[in-house]
Amino acid sequence: MRKTLLPTIIIVSSVILLARLFYLQIIDDSLKIKSENNAIKIKYDFPERGYIYDRNGKLLVANQPSYDIMVVPNEVKDINVTEFCRILQITEKEYAEKIEKAKKYSPRLPSLFLPQLNKLEFAGFQEKIRKYNGFYIQKRSLREYQTKNGANVFGFITQVNDAIIAKKPYYKSGDLIGMQGVEEAYEEILRGVKGVKYILKDKHNKEIGSYKEGKFDTIAKQGSDLTLSIDSELQKYGEELMINKRGGIVAIEPSTGEILALVTAPTFDPSLLVGRQRSKNYTKLYNDSIAKPLYDRGLLGEFPPGSPFKILTGLIGLQEGVINEETSFTCGHGFSYGRGAFMKCHCPGGIIKLNFGIYKSCNTYFANTYKRTIEKYKKPKDGVTAWSNHLKSFGLGDFMGYDLPTGRKGHIPTSKFYERFYPNGGWRATTIISNSIGQGEVSMTPIQLANMMATIANRGYYYTPHIIKNIKGKKIDSKYTTKHVTTIDRKHFDPIINGLFDVYNRGTAAGLGVTGLEICGKTGTAENFAKINGKRVQLEDHSEFVAFAPRIQPKIAIAVIVENGHYGNTWAGPIATLMIEKYLNKKITRKDLEKRMLEGNLNWQYRKLYPSKDSIHKPKLTKIDSLRLKLKSKKEIEAEKKKKQEEKKKDSVKK
C-alpha cells in the first residue's frame, strides 16, 4: 500500500493540473481577455437606479442624465492642455493633479477625470473630444428629486473612494454608490447591474469591433423600484412645522411598524447633493457643527425621555403586582427620598391614583411605584434586573433593527451598570429614583419613543420599525413582519391607555384636542445640559410629546421632541396633534395651533449656545428675540439667588 501511495498521488495531481490547464486555455476565454488587455478596451454601461415612491404611489426620486469624463493615462498624448482646461473650466494645476491621481489608480485602466457634466457642458466638450486622445465620455444617471423634503430619508449618491473599491470589487474608479438613508440601506437593489462591453482595438489604438463578436458582453440591468412607507405629505408638513426649531418627529403605523414620517430639524433640500456642486455643498453641511443638518435627530438623538417614561414605570408596576388601578399615594407636591433629597412635583397634590397620576403627570406616584418595584426583590440588583428586562422587551436599550444605516441604542441601565459605580454596594431604589420619571441614567431616541407608543397602542406587541413598504419583484425581509411581544400582560394596558386618553380631556394636554378624534398622549419635559466654554450649563428643558390615535384600532403613533422648547404642551404637543389630524383627516381644523407652530421661532433659545459662532443655519433674531436674550430666565435668576445664599452661609460659618 505504501509503495503505491506516492505514485498514485503524483498521477492524480498531474491529471487534475492538465485538466485545469485544458479548461483555462481551450474552454474558458475569460483569462485571455486579461492577457490581451492592451488590445481590448472595456466599456461599462451603467443602468438607471431604481425609482423611489411614497406609500401612496407618488414619485419622489427619479433620474436625470449625467456625463463623466474618463481618462486612460497611458493613452493621453499630444493634447493642448491649455485649451482642454479652458473648455472644462479647470486650472492646469487641477488637470495635473487629476492625471496623477488617475495614474496611481492605473495607467492602463479608465479612471474618473471630471464627474457629472450637465447637458450644456457635455455638448461643448463633445464637439472637440476627438482632439484629446485618452479621454472619453461615460454616460451615467444622477438623482432627480421630485420633492424638497426627506433628505435624511433618501441619503445621497457619491463617488466611491479607494477604501470602498478595496472592500467591494464590484465598484471601479468613478462608480457611484448610495450613502446614508435609503440609498445606502438598499444600494444593491437600487443600483442594478452594470453592463460590460469588450471592444477590440488595432495596433493604432482604433476600435475595430466587438471582441469575440460580443461573446463576453453583458447587458445592464436597471435597479428595482422601491415604495417607501413614508407619507410624503405628512413628511412635508412635519418639516414645515419644525422650521426655526430643532428636534425630531417620528410617526409609525402601529399595525405594521411602517414609518410614516421621519423628520429631523434643521434639514436641507436633497437636490443640494446632486451635480458638480455636491462636494462643495456637502462640505458646508458637514462643517456646520452648530445646527448639524446632516445629523438625523430622529434616529441619533439620545434624550432623557422624561414624563413619557412614566407610562413604562406604571406598566411594570402593574405587571410586578406592586400597584393596581386603585393603589393610591399621597403627594405633597413632591417625593422625599432621603435627608434633604426631594423630587418636586407639579401636580395638584393630595391622594393620587393611577389614572390621575398619568393625566396630571404626578412624579410622586411613579417614584413610589418604581421604589416598590425595586424593593419587591431582596436585593436591589435583582429588582433592577427585572425592571430592565421588562424595558428591553419594548426594544429599548438596543438598536431597533430598522432598515436605515444609522442609529443609537439609547440607554437602559442594568444592575451591572450600577455595580460599577457602587463597587462597595450601598445603592438602593432611592439612589436611582430619577429613573422612575425618565431622568437619571435613562435615555431614548425619538424612534424608540414612537415605537413605545406603537407598542402601547397594540396592547403589548410591536413590529420592527421600517421604511420599506414594497420592492418591485422582491419580498421585504421577514423580520419586518415578525411580531415582538413584551413581557407585560395585555390586561395591564387598558388602565394606562385610559389615563393617556384623559391627558387630552382633563390633563396636561387639555386644550390640544381635535373634535371627533380620540387621541391618547403624554406630555414631557426633559432636563437639558450643554457644555459652554468648557462648563456644564443647564439650558431650557426639551419639550416632548408622545401619542397615538384613534384610541380604538390606532393608525398612527408619534413622538415629537423640540429641543429647548420647555413644557411638552407648548411645542411638542401641538405639533403632535397637528401631525395626527393631518394624517387621519387629511386637513387641519386646529388653525390656531397651526398658525402658532408655523410662525413659532426658538432661535433665540439656540442663540445662547453660540453667541459668537457662525453657521449656515445661524438663527435670525427678531427684535423681540434679541430682547429675550438680554433678559435672564426665571430659572437663571433662581439659580443665582441660590448660589448667593450658599455663599453667605459659607461666609457665616467661617466667621
PDB file of N, CA and C in Angstrom, residues 302-307 309 337 343 370 387 410-414 417-418 421-422 429-444 525-529 536:
ATOM      1  N   GLU A 302     -30.184  61.121  21.428  1.00  0.00           N
ATOM      2  CA  GLU A 302     -30.455  60.384  22.665  1.00  0.00           C
ATOM      3  C   GLU A 302     -30.855  61.395  23.741  1.00  0.00           C
ATOM      4  N   PHE A 303     -32.108  61.323  24.155  1.00  0.00           N
ATOM      5  CA  PHE A 303     -32.655  62.289  25.094  1.00  0.00           C
ATOM      6  C   PHE A 303     -33.167  61.574  26.347  1.00  0.00           C
ATOM      7  N   PRO A 304     -33.163  62.260  27.502  1.00  0.00           N
ATOM      8  CA  PRO A 304     -33.894  61.712  28.634  1.00  0.00           C
ATOM      9  C   PRO A 304     -35.385  61.692  28.251  1.00  0.00           C
ATOM     10  N   PRO A 305     -36.068  60.556  28.364  1.00  0.00           N
ATOM     11  CA  PRO A 305     -37.459  60.503  27.904  1.00  0.00           C
ATOM     12  C   PRO A 305     -38.430  61.305  28.754  1.00  0.00           C
ATOM     13  N   GLY A 306     -38.021  61.681  29.969  1.00  0.00           N
ATOM     14  CA  GLY A 306     -38.890  62.491  30.808  1.00  0.00           C
ATOM     15  C   GLY A 306     -40.191  61.783  31.155  1.00  0.00           C
ATOM     16  N   SER A 307     -41.252  62.577  31.298  1.00  0.00           N
ATOM     17  CA  SER A 307     -42.541  62.048  31.770  1.00  0.00           C
ATOM     18  C   SER A 307     -43.159  60.943  30.912  1.00  0.00           C
ATOM     19  N   PHE A 309     -41.870  58.413  30.039  1.00  0.00           N
ATOM     20  CA  PHE A 309     -41.336  57.168  30.582  1.00  0.00           C
ATOM     21  C   PHE A 309     -42.186  56.641  31.744  1.00  0.00           C
ATOM     22  N   TYR A 337     -37.035  61.354  49.397  1.00  0.00           N
ATOM     23  CA  TYR A 337     -36.389  60.049  49.346  1.00  0.00           C
ATOM     24  C   TYR A 337     -35.062  60.004  50.102  1.00  0.00           C
ATOM     25  N   MET A 343     -37.822  65.237  45.389  1.00  0.00           N
ATOM     26  CA  MET A 343     -38.173  65.324  43.969  1.00  0.00           C
ATOM     27  C   MET A 343     -39.460  66.129  43.843  1.00  0.00           C
ATOM     28  N   TYR A 370     -41.968  52.907  41.285  1.00  0.00           N
ATOM     29  CA  TYR A 370     -40.620  52.422  40.963  1.00  0.00           C
ATOM     30  C   TYR A 370     -39.942  51.860  42.206  1.00  0.00           C
ATOM     31  N   TRP A 387     -36.614  44.970  36.278  1.00  0.00           N
ATOM     32  CA  TRP A 387     -37.090  46.226  35.666  1.00  0.00           C
ATOM     33  C   TRP A 387     -36.504  46.413  34.270  1.00  0.00           C
ATOM     34  N   GLY A 410     -29.626  54.313  22.720  1.00  0.00           N
ATOM     35  CA  GLY A 410     -30.196  54.820  23.945  1.00  0.00           C
ATOM     36  C   GLY A 410     -29.539  54.102  25.116  1.00  0.00           C
ATOM     37  N   HIS A 411     -30.119  54.239  26.311  1.00  0.00           N
ATOM     38  CA  HIS A 411     -29.508  53.565  27.460  1.00  0.00           C
ATOM     39  C   HIS A 411     -30.552  53.168  28.488  1.00  0.00           C
ATOM     40  N   ILE A 412     -30.588  51.888  28.805  1.00  0.00           N
ATOM     41  CA  ILE A 412     -31.384  51.356  29.905  1.00  0.00           C
ATOM     42  C   ILE A 412     -30.395  50.746  30.889  1.00  0.00           C
ATOM     43  N   PRO A 413     -30.193  51.382  32.048  1.00  0.00           N
ATOM     44  CA  PRO A 413     -29.189  50.882  32.990  1.00  0.00           C
ATOM     45  C   PRO A 413     -29.556  49.523  33.564  1.00  0.00           C
ATOM     46  N   THR A 414     -28.538  48.719  33.808  1.00  0.00           N
ATOM     47  CA  THR A 414     -28.717  47.395  34.398  1.00  0.00           C
ATOM     48  C   THR A 414     -28.058  47.365  35.778  1.00  0.00           C
ATOM     49  N   PHE A 417     -24.407  47.858  35.566  1.00  0.00           N
ATOM     50  CA  PHE A 417     -24.048  49.266  35.369  1.00  0.00           C
ATOM     51  C   PHE A 417     -23.869  49.952  36.723  1.00  0.00           C
ATOM     52  N   TYR A 418     -24.809  49.731  37.638  1.00  0.00           N
ATOM     53  CA  TYR A 418     -24.730  50.384  38.946  1.00  0.00           C
ATOM     54  C   TYR A 418     -23.654  49.763  39.837  1.00  0.00           C
ATOM     55  N   PHE A 421     -20.501  51.573  39.403  1.00  0.00           N
ATOM     56  CA  PHE A 421     -20.457  52.882  40.055  1.00  0.00           C
ATOM     57  C   PHE A 421     -20.420  52.768  41.578  1.00  0.00           C
ATOM     58  N   TYR A 422     -21.006  51.697  42.065  1.00  0.00           N
ATOM     59  CA  TYR A 422     -21.034  51.474  43.512  1.00  0.00           C
ATOM     60  C   TYR A 422     -20.424  50.099  43.813  1.00  0.00           C
ATOM     61  N   ALA A 429     -33.098  51.586  45.770  1.00  0.00           N
ATOM     62  CA  ALA A 429     -34.099  52.187  44.882  1.00  0.00           C
ATOM     63  C   ALA A 429     -34.062  53.707  44.920  1.00  0.00           C
ATOM     64  N   THR A 430     -33.947  54.291  46.115  1.00  0.00           N
ATOM     65  CA  THR A 430     -33.967  55.754  46.222  1.00  0.00           C
ATOM     66  C   THR A 430     -32.711  56.396  45.637  1.00  0.00           C
ATOM     67  N   THR A 431     -31.613  55.625  45.557  1.00  0.00           N
ATOM     68  CA  THR A 431     -30.376  56.147  44.968  1.00  0.00           C
ATOM     69  C   THR A 431     -30.565  56.454  43.489  1.00  0.00           C
ATOM     70  N   ILE A 432     -31.399  55.656  42.832  1.00  0.00           N
ATOM     71  CA  ILE A 432     -31.594  55.778  41.375  1.00  0.00           C
ATOM     72  C   ILE A 432     -33.052  56.116  41.054  1.00  0.00           C
ATOM     73  N   ILE A 433     -33.701  56.842  41.973  1.00  0.00           N
ATOM     74  CA  ILE A 433     -35.145  57.112  41.858  1.00  0.00           C
ATOM     75  C   ILE A 433     -35.490  57.953  40.630  1.00  0.00           C
ATOM     76  N   SER A 434     -34.522  58.731  40.116  1.00  0.00           N
ATOM     77  CA  SER A 434     -34.785  59.579  38.939  1.00  0.00           C
ATOM     78  C   SER A 434     -35.200  58.762  37.716  1.00  0.00           C
ATOM     79  N   ASN A 435     -34.786  57.483  37.681  1.00  0.00           N
ATOM     80  CA  ASN A 435     -35.188  56.621  36.567  1.00  0.00           C
ATOM     81  C   ASN A 435     -36.705  56.522  36.444  1.00  0.00           C
ATOM     82  N   SER A 436     -37.398  56.648  37.575  1.00  0.00           N
ATOM     83  CA  SER A 436     -38.856  56.462  37.591  1.00  0.00           C
ATOM     84  C   SER A 436     -39.582  57.450  36.698  1.00  0.00           C
ATOM     85  N   ILE A 437     -39.002  58.631  36.513  1.00  0.00           N
ATOM     86  CA  ILE A 437     -39.668  59.670  35.719  1.00  0.00           C
ATOM     87  C   ILE A 437     -38.897  59.985  34.439  1.00  0.00           C
ATOM     88  N   GLY A 438     -38.058  59.022  34.005  1.00  0.00           N
ATOM     89  CA  GLY A 438     -37.372  59.188  32.726  1.00  0.00           C
ATOM     90  C   GLY A 438     -36.214  60.144  32.745  1.00  0.00           C
ATOM     91  N   GLN A 439     -35.609  60.349  33.924  1.00  0.00           N
ATOM     92  CA  GLN A 439     -34.392  61.149  34.016  1.00  0.00           C
ATOM     93  C   GLN A 439     -33.274  60.195  34.411  1.00  0.00           C
ATOM     94  N   GLY A 440     -32.394  60.589  35.288  1.00  0.00           N
ATOM     95  CA  GLY A 440     -31.354  59.675  35.730  1.00  0.00           C
ATOM     96  C   GLY A 440     -30.498  59.171  34.589  1.00  0.00           C
ATOM     97  N   GLU A 441     -30.304  57.851  34.562  1.00  0.00           N
ATOM     98  CA  GLU A 441     -29.407  57.239  33.568  1.00  0.00           C
ATOM     99  C   GLU A 441     -30.143  56.720  32.344  1.00  0.00           C
ATOM    100  N   VAL A 442     -31.428  57.000  32.248  1.00  0.00           N
ATOM    101  CA  VAL A 442     -32.229  56.511  31.126  1.00  0.00           C
ATOM    102  C   VAL A 442     -32.152  57.492  29.961  1.00  0.00           C
ATOM    103  N   SER A 443     -31.954  56.966  28.755  1.00  0.00           N
ATOM    104  CA  SER A 443     -32.045  57.807  27.551  1.00  0.00           C
ATOM    105  C   SER A 443     -32.688  57.009  26.423  1.00  0.00           C
ATOM    106  N   MET A 444     -33.407  57.700  25.563  1.00  0.00           N
ATOM    107  CA  MET A 444     -34.098  57.065  24.440  1.00  0.00           C
ATOM    108  C   MET A 444     -34.013  57.961  23.216  1.00  0.00           C
ATOM    109  N   THR A 525     -41.258  66.929  29.787  1.00  0.00           N
ATOM    110  CA  THR A 525     -40.139  67.868  29.708  1.00  0.00           C
ATOM    111  C   THR A 525     -38.908  67.115  30.171  1.00  0.00           C
ATOM    112  N   ALA A 526     -37.790  67.396  29.553  1.00  0.00           N
ATOM    113  CA  ALA A 526     -36.551  66.691  29.907  1.00  0.00           C
ATOM    114  C   ALA A 526     -35.453  67.707  30.162  1.00  0.00           C
ATOM    115  N   GLU A 527     -34.745  67.532  31.267  1.00  0.00           N
ATOM    116  CA  GLU A 527     -33.653  68.445  31.594  1.00  0.00           C
ATOM    117  C   GLU A 527     -32.597  68.424  30.494  1.00  0.00           C
ATOM    118  N   ASN A 528     -32.005  69.577  30.269  1.00  0.00           N
ATOM    119  CA  ASN A 528     -31.110  69.755  29.130  1.00  0.00           C
ATOM    120  C   ASN A 528     -29.837  70.456  29.584  1.00  0.00           C
ATOM    121  N   PHE A 529     -28.726  69.762  29.443  1.00  0.00           N
ATOM    122  CA  PHE A 529     -27.439  70.326  29.817  1.00  0.00           C
ATOM    123  C   PHE A 529     -26.534  70.401  28.588  1.00  0.00           C
ATOM    124  N   ARG A 536     -20.381  72.933  32.291  1.00  0.00           N
ATOM    125  CA  ARG A 536     -21.681  72.264  32.143  1.00  0.00           C
ATOM    126  C   ARG A 536     -22.773  73.235  32.589  1.00  0.00           C
TER     127      ARG A 536
END
